[in-house]
């Protein structure tokens, strides 16, 4: 079990006092998620993405229902100490076995190939025939088609 003070809308690793949780969070890559039990409430947390310069950002951000819970804690109990626990392994395995989609991989090569695929779509979209019309001309054409 670890502890942290409610200091921010995210939890920074330097504020976590407990080796098991700290090492688990530091072992994640940017964008990966993990389940934590915070103050008795279980929810999902996402490791913050690496900085633009490539350095890791050592914080976790609540997602989903946990985001609402953490905001309530931050608004009402800022400065208080809460407990953080890793859920039992068998609970996590049982939950993951029912996933519809496989977790997304976050390697640098996969990100690069995804970006290249996205940028490759720039020529696949809408093509203009080169005819330029004003808004009023377009409106007049629509009225003519409707017989008005």
Coordinates of N, CA and C in Angstrom, one line a residue:
X1 N 0.8 -1.2 0.0 CA 0.0 0.0 0.0 C 0.9 1.2 0.0
X2 N 0.5 2.2 -0.8 CA 1.2 3.5 -0.8 C 0.3 4.6 -0.4
X3 N 0.9 5.8 -0.3 CA 0.1 7.0 0.1 C 0.5 8.2 -0.8
X4 N -0.4 9.1 -1.0 CA -0.1 10.3 -1.6 C -1.0 11.4 -1.1
X5 N -0.5 12.7 -1.2 CA -1.3 13.8 -0.9 C -2.0 14.3 -2.1
X6 N -3.3 14.8 -1.9 CA -4.0 15.3 -3.1 C -3.5 16.7 -3.3
X7 N -2.7 16.8 -4.3 CA -2.0 18.1 -4.6 C -2.3 18.7 -6.0
X8 N -2.8 17.9 -6.9 CA -2.9 18.3 -8.3 C -4.0 17.5 -8.9
X9 N -4.4 17.8 -10.1 CA -5.4 17.0 -10.8 C -4.8 15.7 -11.4
X10 N -3.5 15.6 -11.3 CA -2.9 14.3 -11.6 C -2.1 13.9 -10.4
X11 N -1.6 12.7 -10.4 CA -0.7 12.2 -9.4 C 0.7 12.1 -9.9
X12 N 1.7 12.8 -9.3 CA 3.1 12.8 -9.8 C 3.8 11.7 -9.0
X13 N 4.7 11.0 -9.6 CA 5.4 9.9 -9.0 C 6.2 10.3 -7.8
X14 N 6.7 11.5 -7.8 CA 7.5 12.0 -6.7 C 6.7 12.2 -5.4
X15 N 5.4 12.3 -5.6 CA 4.5 12.4 -4.4 C 3.9 11.1 -3.9
X16 N 4.2 10.0 -4.6 CA 3.8 8.7 -4.1 C 4.8 8.1 -3.1
X17 N 4.3 7.7 -2.0 CA 5.2 7.2 -0.9 C 4.8 5.7 -0.8
X18 N 5.5 4.9 -1.5 CA 5.3 3.4 -1.5 C 5.9 2.8 -2.7
X19 N 6.9 2.0 -2.5 CA 7.8 1.5 -3.6 C 7.1 0.7 -4.6
X20 N 6.1 -0.2 -4.3 CA 5.5 -1.1 -5.2 C 4.7 -0.3 -6.3
X21 N 3.9 0.7 -5.8 CA 3.1 1.5 -6.8 C 4.0 2.4 -7.6
X22 N 5.0 3.0 -6.9 CA 6.0 3.9 -7.6 C 6.7 3.1 -8.8
X23 N 7.2 1.9 -8.5 CA 7.9 1.2 -9.5 C 6.9 0.7 -10.7
X24 N 5.7 0.4 -10.3 CA 4.7 0.0 -11.3 C 4.4 1.2 -12.3
X25 N 4.2 2.4 -11.7 CA 4.0 3.6 -12.5 C 5.2 3.9 -13.4
X26 N 6.4 3.9 -12.8 CA 7.6 4.2 -13.6 C 7.8 3.2 -14.7
X27 N 7.3 2.0 -14.5 CA 7.5 0.9 -15.6 C 6.6 1.1 -16.8
X28 N 5.6 2.0 -16.7 CA 4.7 2.2 -17.8 C 5.3 3.1 -18.8
X29 N 4.9 2.9 -20.1 CA 5.3 3.9 -21.1 C 4.1 4.9 -21.2
X30 N 4.4 6.0 -21.8 CA 3.4 7.1 -22.0 C 2.2 6.5 -22.7
X31 N 1.0 6.8 -22.2 CA -0.2 6.4 -22.8 C -0.8 5.0 -22.3
X32 N 0.0 4.3 -21.6 CA -0.4 3.0 -21.0 C -1.3 3.3 -19.8
X33 N -2.2 2.3 -19.6 CA -3.2 2.5 -18.4 C -2.9 1.4 -17.4
X34 N -3.3 1.7 -16.2 CA -3.3 0.7 -15.1 C -4.5 1.0 -14.2
X35 N -4.9 0.0 -13.5 CA -6.0 0.1 -12.5 C -5.3 0.3 -11.1
X36 N -5.8 1.3 -10.4 CA -5.4 1.5 -9.0 C -6.6 1.6 -8.1
X37 N -6.4 1.3 -6.9 CA -7.5 1.5 -5.9 C -7.0 2.7 -5.0
X38 N -7.7 3.8 -5.2 CA -7.4 5.1 -4.5 C -8.4 5.4 -3.5
X39 N -8.1 5.5 -2.3 CA -9.0 5.7 -1.2 C -10.2 4.8 -1.2
X40 N -9.9 3.5 -1.5 CA -10.9 2.5 -1.5 C -11.7 2.4 -2.8
X41 N -11.5 3.3 -3.8 CA -12.2 3.3 -5.1 C -11.3 2.8 -6.2
X42 N -11.7 1.8 -6.9 CA -10.9 1.3 -8.0 C -11.3 2.0 -9.3
X43 N -10.2 2.3 -10.1 CA -10.4 3.0 -11.3 C -9.2 3.0 -12.2
X44 N -9.3 3.5 -13.4 CA -8.3 3.5 -14.4 C -7.5 4.8 -14.4
X45 N -6.2 4.7 -14.5 CA -5.3 5.8 -14.6 C -4.4 5.6 -15.9
X46 N -4.0 6.7 -16.5 CA -3.2 6.7 -17.7 C -1.9 7.4 -17.5
X47 N -0.8 6.7 -17.9 CA 0.5 7.4 -17.7 C 0.6 8.5 -18.7
X48 N 1.0 9.6 -18.3 CA 1.1 10.8 -19.1 C 2.1 10.6 -20.2
X49 N 1.8 11.2 -21.4 CA 2.7 11.0 -22.6 C 4.1 11.6 -22.3
X50 N 5.1 11.1 -23.0 CA 6.4 11.7 -22.9 C 6.4 13.1 -23.4
X51 N 7.4 13.9 -23.0 CA 7.5 15.3 -23.4 C 7.9 15.4 -24.9
X52 N 7.8 16.5 -25.5 CA 8.2 16.7 -26.9 C 9.7 16.4 -27.1
X53 N 10.5 16.6 -26.0 CA 11.9 16.4 -26.1 C 12.3 14.9 -25.9
X54 N 11.2 14.1 -25.6 CA 11.5 12.6 -25.4 C 11.6 12.2 -24.0
X55 N 11.7 13.2 -23.1 CA 11.8 12.8 -21.7 C 10.5 12.3 -21.1
X56 N 10.5 11.3 -20.3 CA 9.3 10.8 -19.7 C 8.6 11.8 -18.8
X57 N 7.3 11.8 -18.8 CA 6.6 12.6 -17.8 C 6.1 11.7 -16.8
X58 N 6.5 11.9 -15.5 CA 6.3 10.9 -14.5 C 5.0 11.2 -13.7
X59 N 3.9 11.2 -14.4 CA 2.7 11.4 -13.7 C 1.6 10.5 -14.3
X60 N 0.5 10.3 -13.6 CA -0.6 9.5 -14.1 C -1.9 10.4 -13.9
X61 N -2.7 10.2 -14.9 CA -3.9 11.0 -15.0 C -5.1 10.1 -14.9
X62 N -6.1 10.5 -14.1 CA -7.3 9.6 -14.0 C -8.2 9.6 -15.2
X63 N -8.8 8.5 -15.6 CA -9.6 8.5 -16.8 C -11.0 7.8 -16.4
X64 N -12.0 8.1 -17.1 CA -13.3 7.6 -16.9 C -13.9 8.0 -15.6
X65 N -14.5 7.1 -14.9 CA -15.2 7.4 -13.6 C -14.2 7.8 -12.6
X66 N -13.0 7.4 -12.7 CA -12.0 7.8 -11.7 C -11.7 9.3 -11.8
X67 N -11.8 9.8 -13.0 CA -11.6 11.3 -13.2 C -12.6 12.1 -12.4
X68 N -13.8 11.7 -12.4 CA -14.8 12.4 -11.6 C -14.6 12.2 -10.1
X69 N -14.2 11.0 -9.7 CA -13.9 10.8 -8.3 C -12.7 11.6 -7.9
X70 N -11.6 11.6 -8.7 CA -10.4 12.4 -8.3 C -10.7 13.9 -8.2
X71 N -11.5 14.4 -9.2 CA -11.9 15.8 -9.1 C -12.6 16.2 -7.9
X72 N -13.5 15.3 -7.4 CA -14.3 15.5 -6.2 C -13.3 15.6 -5.0
X73 N -12.3 14.6 -5.0 CA -11.3 14.6 -3.9 C -10.5 15.9 -4.0
X74 N -10.1 16.3 -5.1 CA -9.3 17.5 -5.3 C -10.0 18.8 -4.8
X75 N -11.3 18.8 -5.2 CA -12.1 20.0 -4.8 C -12.4 20.0 -3.3
X76 N -12.7 18.9 -2.7 CA -13.1 18.8 -1.3 C -12.1 18.5 -0.3
X77 N -11.0 17.8 -0.7 CA -10.1 17.3 0.3 C -8.6 17.6 -0.1
X78 N -8.4 18.7 -0.8 CA -7.0 19.0 -1.3 C -6.1 19.1 -0.1
X79 N -5.0 18.5 -0.2 CA -4.0 18.4 0.9 C -4.1 17.2 1.8
X80 N -5.2 16.5 1.7 CA -5.3 15.3 2.5 C -4.5 14.1 1.9
X81 N -4.2 13.1 2.8 CA -3.5 12.0 2.4 C -4.5 10.9 2.0
X82 N -4.3 10.2 0.9 CA -5.1 9.1 0.5 C -4.2 7.8 0.2
X83 N -4.8 6.7 0.3 CA -4.1 5.4 0.1 C -4.2 5.1 -1.4
X84 N -3.1 4.4 -1.9 CA -3.1 3.9 -3.3 C -2.7 2.5 -3.2
X85 N -3.5 1.6 -3.8 CA -3.1 0.2 -3.9 C -3.2 -0.4 -5.3
X86 N -2.4 -1.4 -5.5 CA -2.5 -2.1 -6.8 C -3.6 -3.2 -6.6
X87 N -4.5 -3.3 -7.5 CA -5.5 -4.4 -7.3 C -4.9 -5.8 -7.4
X88 N -5.6 -6.7 -6.9 CA -5.1 -8.1 -6.9 C -5.0 -8.6 -8.3
X89 N -3.9 -9.4 -8.5 CA -3.6 -9.9 -9.9 C -4.8 -10.7 -10.5
X90 N -5.4 -11.5 -9.7 CA -6.5 -12.3 -10.3 C -7.7 -11.5 -10.7
X91 N -7.9 -10.4 -10.0 CA -9.0 -9.5 -10.5 C -8.7 -8.8 -11.8
X92 N -7.4 -8.4 -11.9 CA -7.0 -7.7 -13.2 C -7.1 -8.7 -14.3
X93 N -6.6 -9.9 -14.1 CA -6.6 -10.9 -15.2 C -8.0 -11.3 -15.6
X94 N -8.9 -11.4 -14.7 CA -10.3 -11.7 -15.0 C -10.9 -10.6 -15.8
X95 N -10.6 -9.4 -15.4 CA -11.2 -8.3 -16.1 C -10.6 -8.1 -17.5
X96 N -9.3 -8.3 -17.7 CA -8.7 -8.2 -19.0 C -9.1 -9.3 -20.0
X97 N -9.5 -10.5 -19.5 CA -9.9 -11.5 -20.3 C -11.1 -11.2 -21.1
X98 N -11.9 -10.3 -20.6 CA -13.2 -10.0 -21.2 C -13.1 -8.8 -22.1
X99 N -11.9 -8.3 -22.4 CA -11.8 -7.1 -23.2 C -12.2 -7.4 -24.7
X100 N -12.9 -6.5 -25.3 CA -13.3 -6.6 -26.7 C -12.2 -6.3 -27.6
X101 N -11.4 -5.3 -27.2 CA -10.3 -4.9 -28.1 C -9.0 -5.1 -27.3
X102 N -7.9 -5.5 -28.0 CA -6.6 -5.6 -27.4 C -6.1 -4.3 -27.0
X103 N -5.3 -4.2 -25.9 CA -4.7 -2.9 -25.6 C -3.8 -2.4 -26.7
X104 N -3.8 -1.1 -26.9 CA -3.0 -0.4 -27.9 C -1.6 -0.5 -27.5
X105 N -0.7 -0.8 -28.5 CA 0.7 -0.8 -28.2 C 1.2 0.7 -28.5
X106 N 2.2 1.0 -27.8 CA 2.7 2.4 -27.8 C 4.2 2.5 -28.1
X107 N 4.7 1.7 -29.0 CA 6.1 1.8 -29.3 C 6.4 2.9 -30.3
X108 N 7.5 3.5 -30.3 CA 7.9 4.6 -31.2 C 7.7 4.2 -32.6
X109 N 8.0 3.0 -33.0 CA 7.8 2.5 -34.4 C 6.3 2.5 -34.8
X110 N 5.5 2.0 -33.9 CA 4.1 1.9 -34.2 C 3.5 3.3 -34.3
X111 N 3.9 4.2 -33.4 CA 3.4 5.6 -33.6 C 3.8 6.2 -34.9
X112 N 5.1 6.0 -35.3 CA 5.6 6.5 -36.5 C 4.8 6.0 -37.7
X113 N 4.6 4.7 -37.7 CA 3.8 4.1 -38.9 C 2.4 4.6 -38.9
X114 N 1.8 4.8 -37.7 CA 0.4 5.3 -37.7 C 0.4 6.7 -38.2
X115 N 1.4 7.6 -37.9 CA 1.4 8.9 -38.3 C 1.6 8.9 -39.9
X116 N 2.5 8.1 -40.4 CA 2.7 8.0 -41.8 C 1.4 7.6 -42.5
X117 N 0.7 6.6 -42.0 CA -0.6 6.2 -42.6 C -1.6 7.3 -42.6
X118 N -1.6 8.1 -41.5 CA -2.6 9.2 -41.4 C -2.2 10.3 -42.4
X119 N -0.9 10.6 -42.5 CA -0.5 11.7 -43.5 C -0.6 11.2 -44.9
X120 N -0.6 9.9 -45.1 CA -0.8 9.3 -46.5 C -2.2 9.5 -47.0
X121 N -3.1 9.9 -46.2 CA -4.5 10.1 -46.6 C -4.8 11.5 -47.1
X122 N -3.8 12.3 -47.1 CA -4.0 13.7 -47.5 C -4.5 13.8 -49.0
X123 N -4.1 12.9 -49.9 CA -4.5 13.0 -51.3 C -5.8 12.1 -51.5
X124 N -6.3 11.5 -50.5 CA -7.4 10.5 -50.8 C -8.8 11.2 -50.5
X125 N -8.8 12.4 -50.1 CA -10.0 13.0 -49.7 C -10.8 13.7 -50.9
X126 N -11.6 14.7 -50.5 CA -12.4 15.4 -51.5 C -11.6 16.1 -52.5
X127 N -12.0 16.1 -53.8 CA -11.3 16.8 -54.8 C -12.2 17.8 -55.5
X128 N -11.7 19.0 -55.7 CA -12.5 20.0 -56.3 C -12.3 20.0 -57.8
X129 N -13.4 20.2 -58.5 CA -13.3 20.2 -60.0 C -12.7 21.5 -60.5
X130 N -12.4 22.4 -59.7 CA -11.8 23.7 -60.1 C -12.7 24.8 -60.4
X131 N -14.0 24.5 -60.3 CA -15.0 25.5 -60.5 C -15.2 26.3 -59.2
X132 N -15.1 27.6 -59.3 CA -15.2 28.5 -58.1 C -16.5 29.2 -58.2
X133 N -17.4 29.1 -57.1 CA -18.7 29.8 -57.1 C -18.8 30.5 -55.8
X134 N -19.5 31.5 -55.8 CA -19.8 32.3 -54.5 C -20.9 31.6 -53.7
X135 N -21.1 32.0 -52.5 CA -22.1 31.5 -51.7 C -23.5 31.8 -52.3
X136 N -23.6 33.0 -52.8 CA -24.9 33.5 -53.4 C -25.2 32.6 -54.6
X137 N -24.2 32.3 -55.5 CA -24.5 31.5 -56.7 C -24.9 30.1 -56.3
X138 N -24.3 29.6 -55.2 CA -24.7 28.2 -54.8 C -26.1 28.3 -54.2
X139 N -26.5 29.3 -53.5 CA -27.8 29.4 -53.0 C -28.8 29.5 -54.2
X140 N -28.5 30.3 -55.2 CA -29.4 30.5 -56.3 C -29.6 29.2 -57.1
X141 N -28.5 28.4 -57.2 CA -28.6 27.1 -57.8 C -29.6 26.1 -57.1
X142 N -29.5 26.2 -55.7 CA -30.3 25.3 -54.9 C -31.8 25.8 -55.1
X143 N -32.0 27.1 -55.2 CA -33.4 27.5 -55.4 C -34.0 27.1 -56.7
X144 N -33.1 27.2 -57.8 CA -33.5 26.8 -59.1 C -33.9 25.3 -59.1
X145 N -33.1 24.5 -58.4 CA -33.4 23.0 -58.3 C -34.7 22.7 -57.6
X146 N -35.0 23.5 -56.7 CA -36.3 23.4 -55.9 C -37.5 24.0 -56.6
X147 N -37.2 24.7 -57.7 CA -38.3 25.3 -58.4 C -38.9 26.6 -57.8
X148 N -38.1 27.3 -57.0 CA -38.5 28.5 -56.4 C -38.1 29.7 -57.1

